[in-house]
Amino acid sequence: MELRQLRYFVTVVEEGGFTRAAARLHLAQPGLSAQIRQLEKELGQPLLDRSHRSVTLTEAGRAVLPYARAALAAADAVRQTVDAYTGLLRGRVSLGLVSGATGRAFDIASFLADFHDAHPALEIALTEDSSERMQAALLAGELDIALLGPTDEVPPPGLSLQTVIDTPLAAVAAPGDPLLATADRTSVPLAELRDRALICLPRGTGVRAALERACAQAGFRPHVTFEAAAPHVLAQLAARGLGIAVLPTGEDSSHTDGPLRTLTIVRPGIRARIALAWRSTGPVSPAARVLLEGLREALPAVLTTSVNRQSSSRL
């Protein structure tokens, strides 16, 4: 059994198939398949089920996977320990990002470009997913760090969170909507949304979870007729009169052709939060720790200031 075979096995699992894994590893797919089969032959058990369109783990594969990851982490730690003596930071860091997490307030691409310039030997894998799935991926060791919307009022055991955005939820409506009958209105009680068609982020996001919790406490279920992962799409749907968009304050008419009105939801007020999340024990690799430190330093200064400025201008 060779370390590279374990790395190939883990990569196939992470990518969900041989084609994407081969591309990530810069290998020919037949060669990758041959190496995995050789590993399975040495272990005496199939690790991957290839009978379906997507490759899945067998029972033996599920049992082997955490040990394979631990072996790779140990090997990387040896290399990184030596690199620390020369000041070189390298390895691979996985960063999760919920869609619309930073919006215009923080340029994640520029931050990562600057970080890469400072640490050119470091590979960063950036993925987008729902907050719920990213929380699970952090706990499973599949992600190192994530920017997500917490789906529970109390963080799940094993995760540490640093809130970087905390802003009210608002109802966003097109001109002519009954909510806007009063010209100078700036807020709307949650109860007035009881029977309205709502447009919101999907389940598994922090905004949706916060809305559903508040509605449940008020004694009704929100009537969500349209869902989209990107806030600006929700605003576009609202601009066409398809319903009331429920969005964090500041994410309204910036990407639409027509005007929209924003009413802060009150009685009760609902907060939307974005948090930097990582395992409570801390990232395993030095590279992930350095990236986390950089994000913790950059995010509060940029995101909190920007969101507060947006919120104060709209409330």
JSON list of C-alpha atoms in Angstrom, two decimals, residues 16-160:
[
{"chain": "A", "resi": 16, "resn": "GLY", "atom": "CA", "xyz": [-17.58, 11.91, -6.48]},
{"chain": "A", "resi": 17, "resn": "GLY", "atom": "CA", "xyz": [-16.03, 10.12, -9.45]},
{"chain": "A", "resi": 18, "resn": "PHE", "atom": "CA", "xyz": [-12.92, 9.23, -11.42]},
{"chain": "A", "resi": 19, "resn": "THR", "atom": "CA", "xyz": [-13.17, 11.88, -14.15]},
{"chain": "A", "resi": 20, "resn": "ARG", "atom": "CA", "xyz": [-13.10, 14.90, -11.84]},
{"chain": "A", "resi": 21, "resn": "ALA", "atom": "CA", "xyz": [-10.58, 13.23, -9.53]},
{"chain": "A", "resi": 22, "resn": "ALA", "atom": "CA", "xyz": [-8.23, 12.54, -12.45]},
{"chain": "A", "resi": 23, "resn": "ALA", "atom": "CA", "xyz": [-8.47, 16.17, -13.55]},
{"chain": "A", "resi": 24, "resn": "ARG", "atom": "CA", "xyz": [-7.71, 17.41, -10.03]},
{"chain": "A", "resi": 25, "resn": "LEU", "atom": "CA", "xyz": [-4.75, 15.03, -9.71]},
{"chain": "A", "resi": 26, "resn": "HIS", "atom": "CA", "xyz": [-3.53, 15.74, -13.26]},
{"chain": "A", "resi": 27, "resn": "LEU", "atom": "CA", "xyz": [-3.63, 12.04, -14.10]},
{"chain": "A", "resi": 28, "resn": "ALA", "atom": "CA", "xyz": [-5.07, 9.96, -16.90]},
{"chain": "A", "resi": 29, "resn": "GLN", "atom": "CA", "xyz": [-8.32, 8.35, -15.77]},
{"chain": "A", "resi": 30, "resn": "PRO", "atom": "CA", "xyz": [-7.28, 4.76, -16.70]},
{"chain": "A", "resi": 31, "resn": "GLY", "atom": "CA", "xyz": [-4.12, 5.13, -14.63]},
{"chain": "A", "resi": 32, "resn": "LEU", "atom": "CA", "xyz": [-6.09, 6.43, -11.66]},
{"chain": "A", "resi": 33, "resn": "SER", "atom": "CA", "xyz": [-8.57, 3.55, -11.91]},
{"chain": "A", "resi": 34, "resn": "ALA", "atom": "CA", "xyz": [-5.71, 1.05, -12.08]},
{"chain": "A", "resi": 35, "resn": "GLN", "atom": "CA", "xyz": [-4.13, 2.46, -8.91]},
{"chain": "A", "resi": 36, "resn": "ILE", "atom": "CA", "xyz": [-7.42, 2.26, -6.99]},
{"chain": "A", "resi": 37, "resn": "ARG", "atom": "CA", "xyz": [-7.95, -1.33, -8.14]},
{"chain": "A", "resi": 38, "resn": "GLN", "atom": "CA", "xyz": [-4.43, -2.20, -7.04]},
{"chain": "A", "resi": 39, "resn": "LEU", "atom": "CA", "xyz": [-5.19, -0.73, -3.59]},
{"chain": "A", "resi": 40, "resn": "GLU", "atom": "CA", "xyz": [-8.42, -2.73, -3.39]},
{"chain": "A", "resi": 41, "resn": "LYS", "atom": "CA", "xyz": [-6.54, -5.89, -4.41]},
{"chain": "A", "resi": 42, "resn": "GLU", "atom": "CA", "xyz": [-3.97, -5.39, -1.67]},
{"chain": "A", "resi": 43, "resn": "LEU", "atom": "CA", "xyz": [-6.70, -4.79, 0.93]},
{"chain": "A", "resi": 44, "resn": "GLY", "atom": "CA", "xyz": [-8.81, -7.70, -0.30]},
{"chain": "A", "resi": 45, "resn": "GLN", "atom": "CA", "xyz": [-12.04, -5.66, -0.43]},
{"chain": "A", "resi": 46, "resn": "PRO", "atom": "CA", "xyz": [-13.66, -3.25, -2.91]},
{"chain": "A", "resi": 47, "resn": "LEU", "atom": "CA", "xyz": [-13.65, 0.27, -1.53]},
{"chain": "A", "resi": 48, "resn": "LEU", "atom": "CA", "xyz": [-15.79, 1.91, -4.20]},
{"chain": "A", "resi": 49, "resn": "ASP", "atom": "CA", "xyz": [-19.10, 0.90, -5.74]},
{"chain": "A", "resi": 50, "resn": "ARG", "atom": "CA", "xyz": [-18.91, 1.62, -9.47]},
{"chain": "A", "resi": 51, "resn": "SER", "atom": "CA", "xyz": [-22.29, 0.11, -10.40]},
{"chain": "A", "resi": 52, "resn": "HIS", "atom": "CA", "xyz": [-24.13, 3.45, -10.48]},
{"chain": "A", "resi": 53, "resn": "ARG", "atom": "CA", "xyz": [-23.62, 6.66, -12.41]},
{"chain": "A", "resi": 54, "resn": "SER", "atom": "CA", "xyz": [-21.85, 8.24, -9.44]},
{"chain": "A", "resi": 55, "resn": "VAL", "atom": "CA", "xyz": [-19.13, 6.41, -7.52]},
{"chain": "A", "resi": 56, "resn": "THR", "atom": "CA", "xyz": [-20.06, 5.64, -3.91]},
{"chain": "A", "resi": 57, "resn": "LEU", "atom": "CA", "xyz": [-18.28, 4.07, -0.96]},
{"chain": "A", "resi": 58, "resn": "THR", "atom": "CA", "xyz": [-18.76, 0.44, -0.05]},
{"chain": "A", "resi": 59, "resn": "GLU", "atom": "CA", "xyz": [-19.11, -0.52, 3.59]},
{"chain": "A", "resi": 60, "resn": "ALA", "atom": "CA", "xyz": [-15.38, -1.31, 3.67]},
{"chain": "A", "resi": 61, "resn": "GLY", "atom": "CA", "xyz": [-14.64, 2.00, 1.95]},
{"chain": "A", "resi": 62, "resn": "ARG", "atom": "CA", "xyz": [-16.56, 3.93, 4.60]},
{"chain": "A", "resi": 63, "resn": "ALA", "atom": "CA", "xyz": [-14.55, 2.19, 7.30]},
{"chain": "A", "resi": 64, "resn": "VAL", "atom": "CA", "xyz": [-11.22, 2.85, 5.56]},
{"chain": "A", "resi": 65, "resn": "LEU", "atom": "CA", "xyz": [-11.85, 6.51, 4.63]},
{"chain": "A", "resi": 66, "resn": "PRO", "atom": "CA", "xyz": [-11.14, 8.15, 8.04]},
{"chain": "A", "resi": 67, "resn": "TYR", "atom": "CA", "xyz": [-7.90, 6.16, 8.39]},
{"chain": "A", "resi": 68, "resn": "ALA", "atom": "CA", "xyz": [-6.83, 7.13, 4.87]},
{"chain": "A", "resi": 69, "resn": "ARG", "atom": "CA", "xyz": [-7.47, 10.80, 5.68]},
{"chain": "A", "resi": 70, "resn": "ALA", "atom": "CA", "xyz": [-5.58, 10.47, 8.96]},
{"chain": "A", "resi": 71, "resn": "ALA", "atom": "CA", "xyz": [-2.59, 8.91, 7.18]},
{"chain": "A", "resi": 72, "resn": "LEU", "atom": "CA", "xyz": [-2.53, 11.71, 4.60]},
{"chain": "A", "resi": 73, "resn": "ALA", "atom": "CA", "xyz": [-2.87, 14.35, 7.32]},
{"chain": "A", "resi": 74, "resn": "ALA", "atom": "CA", "xyz": [0.05, 12.81, 9.21]},
{"chain": "A", "resi": 75, "resn": "ALA", "atom": "CA", "xyz": [2.20, 12.77, 6.09]},
{"chain": "A", "resi": 76, "resn": "ASP", "atom": "CA", "xyz": [1.28, 16.39, 5.31]},
{"chain": "A", "resi": 77, "resn": "ALA", "atom": "CA", "xyz": [2.09, 17.38, 8.90]},
{"chain": "A", "resi": 78, "resn": "VAL", "atom": "CA", "xyz": [5.58, 15.91, 8.53]},
{"chain": "A", "resi": 79, "resn": "ARG", "atom": "CA", "xyz": [6.14, 17.91, 5.37]},
{"chain": "A", "resi": 80, "resn": "GLN", "atom": "CA", "xyz": [4.66, 21.09, 6.82]},
{"chain": "A", "resi": 81, "resn": "THR", "atom": "CA", "xyz": [6.78, 20.79, 9.96]},
{"chain": "A", "resi": 82, "resn": "VAL", "atom": "CA", "xyz": [9.90, 20.73, 7.83]},
{"chain": "A", "resi": 83, "resn": "ASP", "atom": "CA", "xyz": [8.57, 23.57, 5.68]},
{"chain": "A", "resi": 84, "resn": "ALA", "atom": "CA", "xyz": [8.02, 25.68, 8.80]},
{"chain": "A", "resi": 85, "resn": "TYR", "atom": "CA", "xyz": [11.77, 25.75, 9.34]},
{"chain": "A", "resi": 86, "resn": "THR", "atom": "CA", "xyz": [12.28, 27.28, 5.89]},
{"chain": "A", "resi": 87, "resn": "GLY", "atom": "CA", "xyz": [9.31, 29.67, 6.10]},
{"chain": "A", "resi": 88, "resn": "LEU", "atom": "CA", "xyz": [7.48, 27.91, 3.25]},
{"chain": "A", "resi": 89, "resn": "LEU", "atom": "CA", "xyz": [3.72, 27.41, 3.57]},
{"chain": "A", "resi": 90, "resn": "ARG", "atom": "CA", "xyz": [2.22, 24.78, 1.31]},
{"chain": "A", "resi": 91, "resn": "GLY", "atom": "CA", "xyz": [-0.51, 22.18, 1.22]},
{"chain": "A", "resi": 92, "resn": "ARG", "atom": "CA", "xyz": [-4.22, 22.29, 0.44]},
{"chain": "A", "resi": 93, "resn": "VAL", "atom": "CA", "xyz": [-6.92, 24.20, 2.30]},
{"chain": "A", "resi": 94, "resn": "SER", "atom": "CA", "xyz": [-10.64, 23.70, 1.68]},
{"chain": "A", "resi": 95, "resn": "LEU", "atom": "CA", "xyz": [-12.80, 26.81, 2.13]},
{"chain": "A", "resi": 96, "resn": "GLY", "atom": "CA", "xyz": [-16.60, 26.71, 1.95]},
{"chain": "A", "resi": 97, "resn": "LEU", "atom": "CA", "xyz": [-18.70, 29.74, 1.03]},
{"chain": "A", "resi": 98, "resn": "VAL", "atom": "CA", "xyz": [-22.46, 30.09, 1.16]},
{"chain": "A", "resi": 99, "resn": "SER", "atom": "CA", "xyz": [-23.85, 31.82, -1.92]},
{"chain": "A", "resi": 100, "resn": "GLY", "atom": "CA", "xyz": [-24.17, 35.56, -1.33]},
{"chain": "A", "resi": 101, "resn": "ALA", "atom": "CA", "xyz": [-22.29, 35.33, 1.98]},
{"chain": "A", "resi": 102, "resn": "THR", "atom": "CA", "xyz": [-20.18, 38.42, 1.43]},
{"chain": "A", "resi": 103, "resn": "GLY", "atom": "CA", "xyz": [-21.92, 40.15, -1.46]},
{"chain": "A", "resi": 104, "resn": "ARG", "atom": "CA", "xyz": [-20.37, 43.47, -2.35]},
{"chain": "A", "resi": 105, "resn": "ALA", "atom": "CA", "xyz": [-19.06, 44.06, 1.17]},
{"chain": "A", "resi": 106, "resn": "PHE", "atom": "CA", "xyz": [-16.04, 41.80, 0.86]},
{"chain": "A", "resi": 107, "resn": "ASP", "atom": "CA", "xyz": [-14.13, 40.85, -2.28]},
{"chain": "A", "resi": 108, "resn": "ILE", "atom": "CA", "xyz": [-13.27, 37.22, -1.54]},
{"chain": "A", "resi": 109, "resn": "ALA", "atom": "CA", "xyz": [-11.50, 36.83, -4.90]},
{"chain": "A", "resi": 110, "resn": "SER", "atom": "CA", "xyz": [-9.09, 39.68, -4.16]},
{"chain": "A", "resi": 111, "resn": "PHE", "atom": "CA", "xyz": [-8.46, 38.39, -0.65]},
{"chain": "A", "resi": 112, "resn": "LEU", "atom": "CA", "xyz": [-7.61, 34.91, -1.94]},
{"chain": "A", "resi": 113, "resn": "ALA", "atom": "CA", "xyz": [-5.45, 36.34, -4.75]},
{"chain": "A", "resi": 114, "resn": "ASP", "atom": "CA", "xyz": [-3.43, 38.35, -2.23]},
{"chain": "A", "resi": 115, "resn": "PHE", "atom": "CA", "xyz": [-3.17, 35.32, 0.04]},
{"chain": "A", "resi": 116, "resn": "HIS", "atom": "CA", "xyz": [-1.96, 33.20, -2.88]},
{"chain": "A", "resi": 117, "resn": "ASP", "atom": "CA", "xyz": [0.65, 35.83, -3.81]},
{"chain": "A", "resi": 118, "resn": "ALA", "atom": "CA", "xyz": [1.96, 35.63, -0.24]},
{"chain": "A", "resi": 119, "resn": "HIS", "atom": "CA", "xyz": [1.88, 31.81, -0.21]},
{"chain": "A", "resi": 120, "resn": "PRO", "atom": "CA", "xyz": [2.25, 30.60, -3.82]},
{"chain": "A", "resi": 121, "resn": "ALA", "atom": "CA", "xyz": [2.86, 26.96, -2.84]},
{"chain": "A", "resi": 122, "resn": "LEU", "atom": "CA", "xyz": [-0.52, 26.75, -1.10]},
{"chain": "A", "resi": 123, "resn": "GLU", "atom": "CA", "xyz": [-3.57, 25.38, -2.93]},
{"chain": "A", "resi": 124, "resn": "ILE", "atom": "CA", "xyz": [-6.99, 26.68, -1.90]},
{"chain": "A", "resi": 125, "resn": "ALA", "atom": "CA", "xyz": [-10.11, 24.73, -2.88]},
{"chain": "A", "resi": 126, "resn": "LEU", "atom": "CA", "xyz": [-13.14, 27.06, -2.82]},
{"chain": "A", "resi": 127, "resn": "THR", "atom": "CA", "xyz": [-16.63, 25.54, -2.90]},
{"chain": "A", "resi": 128, "resn": "GLU", "atom": "CA", "xyz": [-20.18, 26.90, -2.56]},
{"chain": "A", "resi": 129, "resn": "ASP", "atom": "CA", "xyz": [-22.86, 24.97, -0.71]},
{"chain": "A", "resi": 130, "resn": "SER", "atom": "CA", "xyz": [-25.71, 25.37, 1.74]},
{"chain": "A", "resi": 131, "resn": "SER", "atom": "CA", "xyz": [-24.87, 26.34, 5.31]},
{"chain": "A", "resi": 132, "resn": "GLU", "atom": "CA", "xyz": [-26.36, 23.13, 6.67]},
{"chain": "A", "resi": 133, "resn": "ARG", "atom": "CA", "xyz": [-24.21, 20.90, 4.47]},
{"chain": "A", "resi": 134, "resn": "MET", "atom": "CA", "xyz": [-21.09, 22.96, 5.16]},
{"chain": "A", "resi": 135, "resn": "GLN", "atom": "CA", "xyz": [-21.57, 22.60, 8.92]},
{"chain": "A", "resi": 136, "resn": "ALA", "atom": "CA", "xyz": [-21.67, 18.83, 8.44]},
{"chain": "A", "resi": 137, "resn": "ALA", "atom": "CA", "xyz": [-18.61, 18.95, 6.16]},
{"chain": "A", "resi": 138, "resn": "LEU", "atom": "CA", "xyz": [-16.63, 20.92, 8.76]},
{"chain": "A", "resi": 139, "resn": "LEU", "atom": "CA", "xyz": [-17.44, 18.38, 11.46]},
{"chain": "A", "resi": 140, "resn": "ALA", "atom": "CA", "xyz": [-16.52, 15.52, 9.12]},
{"chain": "A", "resi": 141, "resn": "GLY", "atom": "CA", "xyz": [-13.17, 17.09, 8.27]},
{"chain": "A", "resi": 142, "resn": "GLU", "atom": "CA", "xyz": [-14.12, 17.63, 4.63]},
{"chain": "A", "resi": 143, "resn": "LEU", "atom": "CA", "xyz": [-13.83, 21.41, 4.98]},
{"chain": "A", "resi": 144, "resn": "ASP", "atom": "CA", "xyz": [-11.25, 23.37, 6.93]},
{"chain": "A", "resi": 145, "resn": "ILE", "atom": "CA", "xyz": [-13.05, 26.73, 7.12]},
{"chain": "A", "resi": 146, "resn": "ALA", "atom": "CA", "xyz": [-16.42, 28.07, 5.97]},
{"chain": "A", "resi": 147, "resn": "LEU", "atom": "CA", "xyz": [-18.32, 31.31, 5.67]},
{"chain": "A", "resi": 148, "resn": "LEU", "atom": "CA", "xyz": [-21.91, 30.33, 6.34]},
{"chain": "A", "resi": 149, "resn": "GLY", "atom": "CA", "xyz": [-25.24, 31.39, 7.76]},
{"chain": "A", "resi": 150, "resn": "PRO", "atom": "CA", "xyz": [-25.74, 29.55, 11.07]},
{"chain": "A", "resi": 151, "resn": "THR", "atom": "CA", "xyz": [-28.89, 27.43, 10.86]},
{"chain": "A", "resi": 152, "resn": "ASP", "atom": "CA", "xyz": [-29.32, 27.06, 14.62]},
{"chain": "A", "resi": 153, "resn": "GLU", "atom": "CA", "xyz": [-29.42, 29.65, 17.39]},
{"chain": "A", "resi": 154, "resn": "VAL", "atom": "CA", "xyz": [-26.74, 27.66, 19.24]},
{"chain": "A", "resi": 155, "resn": "PRO", "atom": "CA", "xyz": [-23.68, 26.43, 17.28]},
{"chain": "A", "resi": 156, "resn": "PRO", "atom": "CA", "xyz": [-23.48, 22.64, 16.83]},
{"chain": "A", "resi": 157, "resn": "PRO", "atom": "CA", "xyz": [-21.07, 20.95, 19.27]},
{"chain": "A", "resi": 158, "resn": "GLY", "atom": "CA", "xyz": [-17.58, 20.84, 17.77]},
{"chain": "A", "resi": 159, "resn": "LEU", "atom": "CA", "xyz": [-17.81, 24.10, 15.81]},
{"chain": "A", "resi": 160, "resn": "SER", "atom": "CA", "xyz": [-16.51, 27.57, 16.64]}
]
